[in-house]
GROMACS .gro file of C-alpha atoms in nm:
model
  476
    1MET     CA    1  -1.352  -3.795  -3.978
    2VAL     CA    2  -1.526  -3.767  -4.315
    3PRO     CA    3  -1.459  -3.999  -4.624
    4SER     CA    4  -1.304  -3.819  -4.887
    5PRO     CA    5  -1.523  -3.824  -5.178
    6THR     CA    6  -1.355  -4.037  -5.393
    7ALA     CA    7  -1.347  -4.323  -5.163
    8SER     CA    8  -1.572  -4.616  -5.182
    9PRO     CA    9  -1.868  -4.620  -4.998
   10ARG     CA   10  -1.796  -4.812  -4.627
   11ARG     CA   11  -1.908  -4.850  -4.285
   12LEU     CA   12  -1.741  -4.613  -4.040
   13ARG     CA   13  -1.605  -4.785  -3.747
   14PRO     CA   14  -1.714  -4.574  -3.443
   15VAL     CA   15  -1.453  -4.395  -3.267
   16ARG     CA   16  -1.412  -4.433  -2.879
   17HIS     CA   17  -1.349  -4.085  -2.722
   18ALA     CA   18  -1.202  -4.206  -2.381
   19ALA     CA   19  -1.052  -3.935  -2.125
   20ALA     CA   20  -0.708  -4.089  -2.247
   21ALA     CA   21  -0.710  -3.967  -2.578
   22LEU     CA   22  -0.568  -3.640  -2.454
   23THR     CA   23  -0.301  -3.664  -2.181
   24LEU     CA   24  -0.280  -3.344  -1.973
   25VAL     CA   25   0.034  -3.308  -1.808
   26ALA     CA   26   0.049  -2.956  -1.630
   27GLY     CA   27  -0.144  -2.800  -1.890
   28ALA     CA   28   0.048  -2.977  -2.177
   29VAL     CA   29  -0.084  -3.201  -2.442
   30ALA     CA   30   0.130  -3.502  -2.512
   31MET     CA   31   0.129  -3.513  -2.900
   32SER     CA   32   0.157  -3.865  -2.928
   33ALA     CA   33  -0.192  -3.896  -2.739
   34LEU     CA   34  -0.387  -3.712  -3.039
   35PRO     CA   35  -0.525  -3.865  -3.327
   36ALA     CA   36  -0.319  -3.892  -3.636
   37CYS     CA   37  -0.512  -3.626  -3.822
   38ALA     CA   38  -0.458  -3.371  -3.530
   39ALA     CA   39  -0.113  -3.407  -3.517
   40ALA     CA   40  -0.037  -3.408  -3.882
   41GLY     CA   41  -0.311  -3.286  -4.092
   42ALA     CA   42  -0.525  -3.009  -3.907
   43ASP     CA   43  -0.491  -2.623  -3.999
   44TYR     CA   44  -0.373  -2.461  -3.658
   45GLY     CA   45  -0.340  -2.073  -3.652
   46THR     CA   46  -0.081  -1.891  -3.447
   47PRO     CA   47  -0.082  -1.904  -3.075
   48THR     CA   48  -0.159  -1.596  -2.893
   49ILE     CA   49  -0.015  -1.518  -2.534
   50LYS     CA   50  -0.099  -1.194  -2.358
   51LEU     CA   51  -0.021  -1.095  -1.993
   52SER     CA   52  -0.249  -0.927  -1.769
   53ALA     CA   53   0.045  -0.685  -1.708
   54ALA     CA   54   0.352  -0.643  -1.858
   55TYR     CA   55   0.554  -0.546  -1.542
   56LEU     CA   56   0.610  -0.735  -1.220
   57SER     CA   57   0.803  -0.718  -0.888
   58GLY     CA   58   0.929  -0.925  -0.669
   59ALA     CA   59   1.182  -0.976  -0.358
   60VAL     CA   60   1.452  -1.213  -0.280
   61GLY     CA   61   1.336  -1.485  -0.010
   62ALA     CA   62   0.998  -1.328  -0.018
   63THR     CA   63   0.694  -1.539   0.054
   64GLY     CA   64   0.384  -1.530  -0.177
   65ASP     CA   65   0.507  -1.258  -0.428
   66PRO     CA   66   0.288  -1.114  -0.650
   67THR     CA   67   0.212  -1.281  -0.990
   68VAL     CA   68   0.068  -1.214  -1.331
   69THR     CA   69  -0.203  -1.367  -1.545
   70VAL     CA   70  -0.133  -1.494  -1.882
   71LYS     CA   71  -0.406  -1.576  -2.113
   72VAL     CA   72  -0.324  -1.829  -2.434
   73GLY     CA   73  -0.523  -1.933  -2.743
   74GLN     CA   74  -0.485  -2.114  -3.073
   75SER     CA   75  -0.778  -2.141  -3.345
   76GLY     CA   76  -0.814  -2.514  -3.403
   77ALA     CA   77  -0.715  -2.618  -3.102
   78ASP     CA   78  -0.808  -2.661  -2.720
   79ALA     CA   79  -0.655  -2.414  -2.514
   80GLY     CA   80  -0.577  -2.715  -2.254
   81ALA     CA   81  -0.316  -2.846  -2.519
   82LEU     CA   82  -0.110  -2.542  -2.528
   83THR     CA   83   0.205  -2.527  -2.285
   84VAL     CA   84   0.366  -2.200  -2.154
   85SER     CA   85   0.737  -2.198  -2.025
   86ALA     CA   86   1.017  -1.926  -2.001
   87THR     CA   87   1.250  -1.951  -2.256
   88ALA     CA   88   1.507  -1.661  -2.189
   89THR     CA   89   1.620  -1.400  -1.943
   90THR     CA   90   1.844  -1.106  -2.016
   91HIS     CA   91   2.000  -1.108  -1.636
   92GLY     CA   92   2.010  -1.460  -1.489
   93SER     CA   93   2.116  -1.335  -1.180
   94VAL     CA   94   1.790  -1.180  -1.080
   95ALA     CA   95   1.576  -1.444  -1.206
   96GLY     CA   96   1.645  -1.730  -1.435
   97THR     CA   97   1.419  -1.939  -1.674
   98GLY     CA   98   1.390  -2.215  -1.391
   99ASP     CA   99   1.299  -1.952  -1.158
  100VAL     CA  100   0.962  -1.886  -1.361
  101THR     CA  101   0.650  -2.119  -1.255
  102VAL     CA  102   0.351  -2.156  -1.454
  103THR     CA  103   0.026  -2.296  -1.306
  104GLY     CA  104  -0.316  -2.378  -1.412
  105THR     CA  105  -0.468  -2.508  -1.756
  106GLY     CA  106  -0.699  -2.424  -2.012
  107ALA     CA  107  -0.676  -2.056  -2.133
  108THR     CA  108  -0.547  -1.875  -1.816
  109ARG     CA  109  -0.271  -1.957  -1.646
  110GLU     CA  110  -0.071  -1.794  -1.336
  111VAL     CA  111   0.314  -1.690  -1.367
  112ALA     CA  112   0.498  -1.684  -1.079
  113VAL     CA  113   0.882  -1.558  -1.050
  114ARG     CA  114   1.148  -1.637  -0.768
  115ALA     CA  115   1.407  -1.366  -0.720
  116ARG     CA  116   1.778  -1.499  -0.721
  117GLY     CA  117   1.917  -1.132  -0.671
  118LYS     CA  118   1.841  -0.754  -0.692
  119GLY     CA  119   1.790  -0.569  -1.015
  120TYR     CA  120   1.600  -0.596  -1.330
  121THR     CA  121   1.541  -0.871  -1.618
  122ASP     CA  122   1.342  -0.932  -1.911
  123LEU     CA  123   1.166  -1.269  -1.925
  124THR     CA  124   1.073  -1.426  -2.226
  125LEU     CA  125   0.765  -1.647  -2.188
  126GLN     CA  126   0.637  -1.835  -2.504
  127VAL     CA  127   0.362  -2.035  -2.571
  128HIS     CA  128   0.377  -2.351  -2.780
  129GLY     CA  129   0.097  -2.457  -2.980
  130LEU     CA  130  -0.017  -2.743  -3.175
  131GLY     CA  131   0.128  -2.775  -3.553
  132GLY     CA  132   0.496  -2.676  -3.388
  133ARG     CA  133   0.317  -2.318  -3.381
  134THR     CA  134   0.487  -2.063  -3.095
  135ALA     CA  135   0.414  -1.693  -2.989
  136THR     CA  136   0.630  -1.536  -2.724
  137THR     CA  137   0.595  -1.224  -2.480
  138THR     CA  138   0.792  -1.025  -2.257
  139LEU     CA  139   0.771  -0.990  -1.889
  140HIS     CA  140   0.975  -0.712  -1.740
  141TYR     CA  141   1.062  -0.815  -1.378
  142ALA     CA  142   1.213  -0.637  -1.113
  143ALA     CA  143   1.370  -0.781  -0.759
  144SER     CA  144   1.433  -0.581  -0.440
  145GLY     CA  145   1.682  -0.718  -0.191
  146ALA     CA  146   1.597  -0.991   0.072
  147VAL     CA  147   1.468  -0.821   0.410
  148GLN     CA  148   1.446  -0.927   0.770
  149ASN     CA  149   1.103  -1.105   0.878
  150ALA     CA  150   1.064  -1.214   0.538
  151ALA     CA  151   0.795  -1.479   0.632
  152ASP     CA  152   0.592  -1.212   0.796
  153THR     CA  153   0.631  -0.998   0.497
  154ARG     CA  154   0.385  -0.870   0.229
  155TYR     CA  155   0.437  -0.618  -0.042
  156LEU     CA  156   0.150  -0.360  -0.164
  157THR     CA  157   0.247  -0.261  -0.511
  158GLY     CA  158   0.122   0.006  -0.736
  159SER     CA  159   0.262   0.290  -0.498
  160SER     CA  160   0.577   0.300  -0.274
  161ASP     CA  161   0.428   0.604  -0.050
  162SER     CA  162   0.192   0.451   0.152
  163SER     CA  163   0.123   0.721   0.445
  164ALA     CA  164  -0.189   0.610   0.623
  165ALA     CA  165  -0.369   0.272   0.670
  166VAL     CA  166  -0.719   0.162   0.781
  167ASP     CA  167  -0.856  -0.165   0.850
  168VAL     CA  168  -1.206  -0.212   0.682
  169GLY     CA  169  -1.289  -0.570   0.746
  170GLY     CA  170  -1.284  -0.896   0.596
  171GLY     CA  171  -0.919  -0.923   0.594
  172TYR     CA  172  -0.873  -0.574   0.347
  173LEU     CA  173  -0.743  -0.249   0.431
  174VAL     CA  174  -0.783   0.101   0.300
  175VAL     CA  175  -0.415   0.285   0.207
  176ALA     CA  176  -0.327   0.628   0.122
  177ASP     CA  177  -0.047   0.760  -0.048
  178ASP     CA  178   0.098   1.103   0.012
  179GLU     CA  179   0.229   1.164  -0.339
  180SER     CA  180  -0.134   1.133  -0.472
  181ASN     CA  181  -0.477   1.152  -0.372
  182VAL     CA  182  -0.522   0.813  -0.469
  183LEU     CA  183  -0.689   0.558  -0.212
  184ARG     CA  184  -0.606   0.169  -0.304
  185LEU     CA  185  -0.792  -0.138  -0.103
  186TYR     CA  186  -0.528  -0.416  -0.083
  187ARG     CA  187  -0.567  -0.778   0.086
  188ARG     CA  188  -0.418  -0.740   0.412
  189ASP     CA  189  -0.241  -1.125   0.390
  190ALA     CA  190  -0.125  -1.100   0.041
  191SER     CA  191   0.123  -0.936  -0.174
  192GLY     CA  192   0.005  -0.764  -0.513
  193ALA     CA  193  -0.197  -0.471  -0.651
  194PRO     CA  194  -0.498  -0.302  -0.516
  195VAL     CA  195  -0.821  -0.463  -0.583
  196ARG     CA  196  -0.993  -0.110  -0.604
  197THR     CA  197  -0.898   0.240  -0.598
  198TRP     CA  198  -1.049   0.598  -0.536
  199ASP     CA  199  -0.924   0.890  -0.663
  200VAL     CA  200  -1.087   1.154  -0.384
  201GLY     CA  201  -0.954   1.458  -0.567
  202SER     CA  202  -1.234   1.549  -0.761
  203GLY     CA  203  -1.483   1.474  -0.519
  204LEU     CA  204  -1.273   1.768  -0.304
  205ASP     CA  205  -1.247   2.018  -0.566
  206VAL     CA  206  -0.838   2.015  -0.516
  207ASP     CA  207  -0.575   2.047  -0.779
  208LYS     CA  208  -0.276   1.916  -0.625
  209GLU     CA  209  -0.183   1.658  -0.381
  210ILE     CA  210  -0.343   1.672  -0.042
  211ASP     CA  211  -0.026   1.498   0.113
  212ILE     CA  212  -0.262   1.263   0.310
  213GLU     CA  213  -0.077   1.153   0.622
  214ALA     CA  214  -0.314   1.032   0.874
  215ALA     CA  215  -0.639   0.837   0.930
  216ALA     CA  216  -0.877   0.734   1.170
  217ARG     CA  217  -1.213   0.558   1.166
  218VAL     CA  218  -1.526   0.594   1.371
  219GLY     CA  219  -1.811   0.372   1.289
  220ASP     CA  220  -1.857   0.387   0.907
  221THR     CA  221  -1.638   0.704   0.879
  222ILE     CA  222  -1.272   0.782   0.799
  223TYR     CA  223  -1.140   1.091   0.899
  224TRP     CA  224  -0.814   1.173   0.630
  225THR     CA  225  -0.593   1.446   0.659
  226GLY     CA  226  -0.326   1.625   0.476
  227SER     CA  227   0.017   1.724   0.681
  228LEU     CA  228  -0.115   2.079   0.739
  229GLY     CA  229   0.226   2.189   0.663
  230ASN     CA  230   0.420   2.375   0.409
  231ASN     CA  231   0.559   2.178   0.129
  232LYS     CA  232   0.908   2.059   0.106
  233ASP     CA  233   1.004   2.386  -0.035
  234GLY     CA  234   0.889   2.583   0.221
  235GLU     CA  235   0.577   2.707   0.034
  236PRO     CA  236   0.216   2.672   0.196
  237LYS     CA  237  -0.027   2.489  -0.038
  238LYS     CA  238  -0.369   2.500   0.067
  239ASP     CA  239  -0.478   2.155  -0.072
  240ARG     CA  240  -0.216   2.031   0.193
  241PHE     CA  241  -0.457   2.153   0.478
  242THR     CA  242  -0.734   1.962   0.372
  243LEU     CA  243  -0.927   1.726   0.660
  244PHE     CA  244  -1.193   1.503   0.450
  245THR     CA  245  -1.415   1.223   0.519
  246THR     CA  246  -1.503   0.905   0.340
  247THR     CA  247  -1.806   0.694   0.440
  248VAL     CA  248  -1.761   0.305   0.419
  249SER     CA  249  -2.028   0.072   0.277
  250GLY     CA  250  -1.966  -0.296   0.263
  251SER     CA  251  -1.641  -0.488   0.367
  252GLY     CA  252  -1.369  -0.692   0.250
  253ALA     CA  253  -1.302  -0.688  -0.135
  254ASP     CA  254  -1.653  -0.518  -0.154
  255THR     CA  255  -1.572  -0.230   0.016
  256GLU     CA  256  -1.688   0.118  -0.122
  257LEU     CA  257  -1.561   0.445  -0.020
  258GLU     CA  258  -1.763   0.777  -0.086
  259VAL     CA  259  -1.647   1.135  -0.061
  260GLY     CA  260  -1.805   1.294   0.247
  261GLY     CA  261  -1.745   1.651   0.411
  262SER     CA  262  -1.406   1.866   0.446
  263TYR     CA  263  -1.235   2.162   0.605
  264GLN     CA  264  -0.952   2.375   0.499
  265GLY     CA  265  -0.919   2.575   0.795
  266LEU     CA  266  -0.761   2.319   1.056
  267ARG     CA  267  -0.406   2.454   1.014
  268ASP     CA  268  -0.511   2.849   1.084
  269ASP     CA  269  -0.697   2.721   1.384
  270LEU     CA  270  -0.429   2.555   1.514
  271VAL     CA  271  -0.191   2.850   1.464
  272ALA     CA  272  -0.437   3.114   1.624
  273TRP     CA  273  -0.529   2.891   1.892
  274ASP     CA  274  -0.121   2.868   1.974
  275GLU     CA  275  -0.109   3.234   1.942
  276ALA     CA  276  -0.395   3.318   2.171
  277ASN     CA  277  -0.192   3.070   2.427
  278GLY     CA  278   0.143   3.249   2.442
  279ASP     CA  279   0.269   3.060   2.139
  280ARG     CA  280   0.425   2.805   2.327
  281LEU     CA  281   0.441   2.576   2.039
  282GLY     CA  282   0.568   2.779   1.782
  283PHE     CA  283   0.287   2.703   1.501
  284ALA     CA  284   0.330   3.039   1.347
  285GLU     CA  285   0.667   2.991   1.293
  286GLY     CA  286   0.657   2.646   1.201
  287THR     CA  287   0.417   2.744   0.931
  288ALA     CA  288   0.602   3.078   0.791
  289ASP     CA  289   0.664   3.107   0.438
  290GLY     CA  290   0.984   2.952   0.361
  291GLN     CA  291   0.976   2.715   0.687
  292VAL     CA  292   1.039   2.350   0.545
  293PRO     CA  293   0.814   2.155   0.753
  294LYS     CA  294   1.047   1.836   0.858
  295GLN     CA  295   1.249   2.030   1.112
  296ILE     CA  296   1.261   1.974   1.486
  297ASP     CA  297   1.080   2.326   1.520
  298GLY     CA  298   0.861   2.281   1.203
  299PHE     CA  299   0.488   2.197   1.153
  300ASN     CA  300   0.409   1.877   1.038
  301VAL     CA  301   0.117   1.597   1.106
  302GLU     CA  302   0.119   1.231   1.070
  303GLY     CA  303  -0.087   1.109   1.318
  304LEU     CA  304  -0.469   1.087   1.385
  305GLU     CA  305  -0.703   0.897   1.611
  306PHE     CA  306  -0.984   0.938   1.853
  307ALA     CA  307  -0.969   0.994   2.201
  308PRO     CA  308  -1.084   0.720   2.431
  309GLY     CA  309  -1.466   0.656   2.418
  310SER     CA  310  -1.517   0.967   2.194
  311GLY     CA  311  -1.630   1.022   1.819
  312SER     CA  312  -1.586   1.392   1.808
  313THR     CA  313  -1.216   1.432   1.986
  314ALA     CA  314  -0.953   1.317   1.793
  315TYR     CA  315  -0.575   1.351   1.890
  316ILE     CA  316  -0.351   1.482   1.594
  317GLY     CA  317  -0.021   1.374   1.622
  318PHE     CA  318   0.262   1.580   1.514
  319ARG     CA  319   0.593   1.466   1.326
  320ALA     CA  320   0.705   1.805   1.394
  321PRO     CA  321   0.771   2.028   1.614
  322LEU     CA  322   0.931   1.840   1.930
  323VAL     CA  323   0.856   2.031   2.242
  324PRO     CA  324   1.084   2.168   2.314
  325PRO     CA  325   1.232   2.189   1.981
  326ALA     CA  326   1.548   2.008   2.081
  327ASP     CA  327   1.700   1.684   2.062
  328GLY     CA  328   1.537   1.459   2.335
  329GLY     CA  329   1.228   1.675   2.317
  330ALA     CA  330   0.885   1.507   2.345
  331ALA     CA  331   0.651   1.415   2.095
  332LEU     CA  332   0.312   1.632   2.056
  333LEU     CA  333  -0.055   1.545   2.046
  334VAL     CA  334  -0.309   1.822   2.030
  335PRO     CA  335  -0.708   1.714   2.096
  336VAL     CA  336  -0.935   1.848   1.858
  337THR     CA  337  -1.252   1.854   2.039
  338ASN     CA  338  -1.503   1.897   1.718
  339ILE     CA  339  -1.352   1.704   1.446
  340ASP     CA  340  -1.689   1.559   1.350
  341ARG     CA  341  -1.841   1.939   1.305
  342LEU     CA  342  -1.521   2.037   1.105
  343ALA     CA  343  -1.587   1.737   0.880
  344ARG     CA  344  -1.971   1.877   0.825
  345SER     CA  345  -1.897   2.240   0.780
  346VAL     CA  346  -1.853   2.236   0.413
  347GLY     CA  347  -1.660   2.565   0.397
  348SER     CA  348  -1.871   2.750   0.661
  349GLU     CA  349  -1.693   3.065   0.765
  350ASP     CA  350  -1.872   3.019   1.112
  351THR     CA  351  -1.715   2.696   1.223
  352HIS     CA  352  -1.339   2.676   1.358
  353ALA     CA  353  -1.193   2.405   1.554
  354THR     CA  354  -1.179   2.413   1.912
  355PHE     CA  355  -0.886   2.242   2.136
  356GLY     CA  356  -0.808   2.060   2.426
  357ASP     CA  357  -0.471   2.117   2.633
  358PRO     CA  358  -0.204   1.964   2.432
  359ILE     CA  359  -0.035   1.645   2.540
  360THR     CA  360   0.363   1.559   2.525
  361LEU     CA  361   0.462   1.215   2.529
  362ASP     CA  362   0.808   1.065   2.600
  363LEU     CA  363   0.921   0.857   2.285
  364GLY     CA  364   1.281   0.871   2.350
  365GLY     CA  365   1.319   1.184   2.132
  366LEU     CA  366   1.145   1.057   1.850
  367SER     CA  367   0.796   1.191   1.718
  368VAL     CA  368   0.466   1.059   1.599
  369ARG     CA  369   0.464   0.869   1.292
  370ASP     CA  370   0.140   0.711   1.342
  371ILE     CA  371  -0.121   0.652   1.627
  372ARG     CA  372  -0.398   0.396   1.626
  373ARG     CA  373  -0.646   0.257   1.885
  374ASN     CA  374  -0.873  -0.056   1.964
  375ASP     CA  375  -1.207  -0.057   2.120
  376LYS     CA  376  -1.031  -0.144   2.471
  377GLY     CA  377  -0.886   0.180   2.440
  378GLN     CA  378  -0.541   0.075   2.382
  379TYR     CA  379  -0.311   0.261   2.152
  380LEU     CA  380  -0.016   0.184   1.937
  381ILE     CA  381   0.212   0.477   1.854
  382VAL     CA  382   0.472   0.439   1.546
  383ALA     CA  383   0.758   0.660   1.660
  384GLY     CA  384   1.038   0.775   1.438
  385SER     CA  385   1.269   1.093   1.355
  386TRP     CA  386   1.090   1.406   1.263
  387ALA     CA  387   1.398   1.417   0.999
  388ALA     CA  388   1.418   1.066   0.845
  389GLU     CA  389   1.258   0.984   0.521
  390ASP     CA  390   1.383   0.637   0.532
  391ASN     CA  391   1.558   0.383   0.776
  392SER     CA  392   1.828   0.620   0.860
  393ALA     CA  393   1.721   0.677   1.225
  394PRO     CA  394   1.536   0.469   1.485
  395TYR     CA  395   1.172   0.379   1.474
  396ALA     CA  396   0.994   0.206   1.777
  397LEU     CA  397   0.595   0.085   1.835
  398TYR     CA  398   0.496   0.236   2.174
  399SER     CA  399   0.182   0.146   2.378
  400TRP     CA  400  -0.036   0.375   2.567
  401ASP     CA  401  -0.378   0.410   2.757
  402GLY     CA  402  -0.479   0.736   2.593
  403VAL     CA  403  -0.472   0.913   2.917
  404ALA     CA  404  -0.305   1.281   2.943
  405GLY     CA  405  -0.027   1.272   3.184
  406HIS     CA  406   0.017   0.893   3.159
  407GLN     CA  407   0.340   0.804   2.936
  408PRO     CA  408   0.349   0.546   2.647
  409VAL     CA  409   0.571   0.220   2.713
  410LYS     CA  410   0.814   0.124   2.448
  411ARG     CA  411   0.709  -0.263   2.310
  412LEU     CA  412   0.978  -0.320   2.059
  413ASP     CA  413   1.249  -0.158   1.847
  414LEU     CA  414   1.134  -0.161   1.474
  415PRO     CA  415   1.421  -0.305   1.228
  416THR     CA  416   1.577  -0.054   1.022
  417ALA     CA  417   1.849  -0.235   0.797
  418ASP     CA  418   1.569  -0.253   0.523
  419PRO     CA  419   1.455   0.000   0.286
  420GLY     CA  420   1.170   0.229   0.380
  421GLY     CA  421   1.053   0.418   0.657
  422TRP     CA  422   0.806   0.280   0.897
  423GLU     CA  423   0.463   0.515   0.868
  424SER     CA  424   0.150   0.341   0.968
  425VAL     CA  425  -0.009   0.074   1.214
  426VAL     CA  426  -0.330  -0.099   1.044
  427ASP     CA  427  -0.515  -0.144   1.372
  428VAL     CA  428  -0.431  -0.226   1.759
  429PRO     CA  429  -0.471  -0.615   1.881
  430ASP     CA  430  -0.560  -0.687   2.222
  431LEU     CA  431  -0.217  -0.591   2.363
  432SER     CA  432  -0.273  -0.825   2.665
  433ALA     CA  433  -0.319  -1.129   2.452
  434PRO     CA  434  -0.058  -1.388   2.401
  435GLY     CA  435   0.065  -1.403   2.026
  436ALA     CA  436  -0.040  -1.010   1.964
  437GLN     CA  437   0.064  -0.893   1.632
  438ALA     CA  438   0.075  -0.563   1.485
  439GLN     CA  439   0.061  -0.478   1.102
  440VAL     CA  440   0.340  -0.201   1.056
  441ILE     CA  441   0.377  -0.066   0.668
  442THR     CA  442   0.659   0.145   0.518
  443ASP     CA  443   0.657   0.478   0.331
  444SER     CA  444   0.929   0.320   0.065
  445GLY     CA  445   0.907   0.612  -0.180
  446SER     CA  446   1.282   0.723  -0.098
  447ALA     CA  447   1.411   0.375  -0.104
  448ASP     CA  448   1.637   0.231  -0.383
  449LEU     CA  449   1.453  -0.096  -0.388
  450TYR     CA  450   1.639  -0.218  -0.713
  451GLY     CA  451   1.992  -0.100  -0.681
  452ASP     CA  452   2.000   0.126  -0.948
  453GLY     CA  453   1.989   0.473  -0.759
  454THR     CA  454   1.594   0.542  -0.857
  455GLU     CA  455   1.427   0.651  -0.583
  456ALA     CA  456   1.093   0.397  -0.556
  457LYS     CA  457   0.861   0.716  -0.595
  458ASP     CA  458   1.011   0.790  -0.935
  459LEU     CA  459   0.996   0.451  -1.091
  460GLU     CA  460   0.840   0.449  -1.441
  461HIS     CA  461   0.619   0.169  -1.377
  462GLU     CA  462   0.383   0.141  -1.118
  463GLU     CA  463   0.395  -0.224  -1.065
  464TRP     CA  464   0.759  -0.176  -0.954
  465ARG     CA  465   0.662   0.069  -0.681
  466LYS     CA  466   0.565  -0.116  -0.353
  467SER     CA  467   0.551  -0.048   0.018
  468ARG     CA  468   0.639  -0.309   0.245
  469SER     CA  469   0.399  -0.453   0.515
  470VAL     CA  470   0.515  -0.645   0.816
  471ARG     CA  471   0.337  -0.833   1.125
  472PHE     CA  472   0.538  -0.807   1.437
  473SER     CA  473   0.514  -1.012   1.744
  474LEU     CA  474   0.436  -0.790   2.048
  475ASN     CA  475   0.452  -1.035   2.348
  476SER     CA  476   0.720  -1.247   2.259
   0.00000   0.00000   0.00000
């Protein structure tokens, strides 16, 4: 404090700067504790408040919903002296001001919202600064409904069309999206946005979606495949016939992916192989122009995993066709015995796929939606309808030993009362261990998450698009 120039000289008394001079309570400053000059005479600017994302999603009854970061400041004031609170909501039945929690101190705070009901609301967040000055911003919030197994459920935001998932260690996984060519890295145990993304389209020289539907890892290489089928209008699109690899380096949040080789002849190889063997699986008809892929006699791949002890033979799992193509038909796997060579072919016309004998599995009339193996040679198969895009048909988890001629065993029926169809299993625990759990992820692209009739894949804001990840106990 500097004396006025007109004041007579006098000795200044030392000012005690005690820790108690500012009393912080949940990031707030008790104004009565401020020096009189700060409370009354300082020149403070207008506070600022900025969200890391203006859109946020949550779920009724969820555990650990995503949060947003808010940064605040005010010229002439310490950021710790500012308070942040919710002051208004447009739909209190979705979330009220009392459902907003702000934590942290200083310039950066975290905002969490507890959902009351399904729908949308705009929440006004206000920063209250010194000198009575304030500023506001709006958080656009969407809440989906309550689900079963809520305590074991997490939400992967940024995409609703999760179609394949691979563990990369350190508590993280990479997830593919069948509506884009983007791979996303997520924490396995937390809800929220991806921590890293890779758009592999440019590295593969494709113009349209690959329709990535399946993946398998061997060593530091992940193999990914498109559905190989026609599009929903029955039109063949070459980009959907792509098999490609990514090389993994690092792990956890530091995971890096680099696009490796690719091959677009696998579909034609499968058709030629089937025709050479009496057209027993109907692949030529299933891939014909005008043929919709997701039919009981269609052609659509949704599973990929390596055979026991092999790094070159991989099982391709088919969503369609069933064998025979009738209610109660068996699910189909076709072994590709040189998949490692295909991925290294780089467009060589001299390289073609070779195949083993087809394997049929009794999945109770369901087909393969994903297949995954552990180092013990134990497999889990996500079984679902060839037709269903959502939860309108049964889903189940089966275990299998990977041996042709041995039939899988149903471990559990997956719940179908909640939005989204079960699409991928991340990895396989030791199936003989007590308490073994499997993490299964939905494709929720066709789901109406927020009750307004909009399919999740068509939501305008990516923060509102999400898939559901649930851990299920296998030996309970």
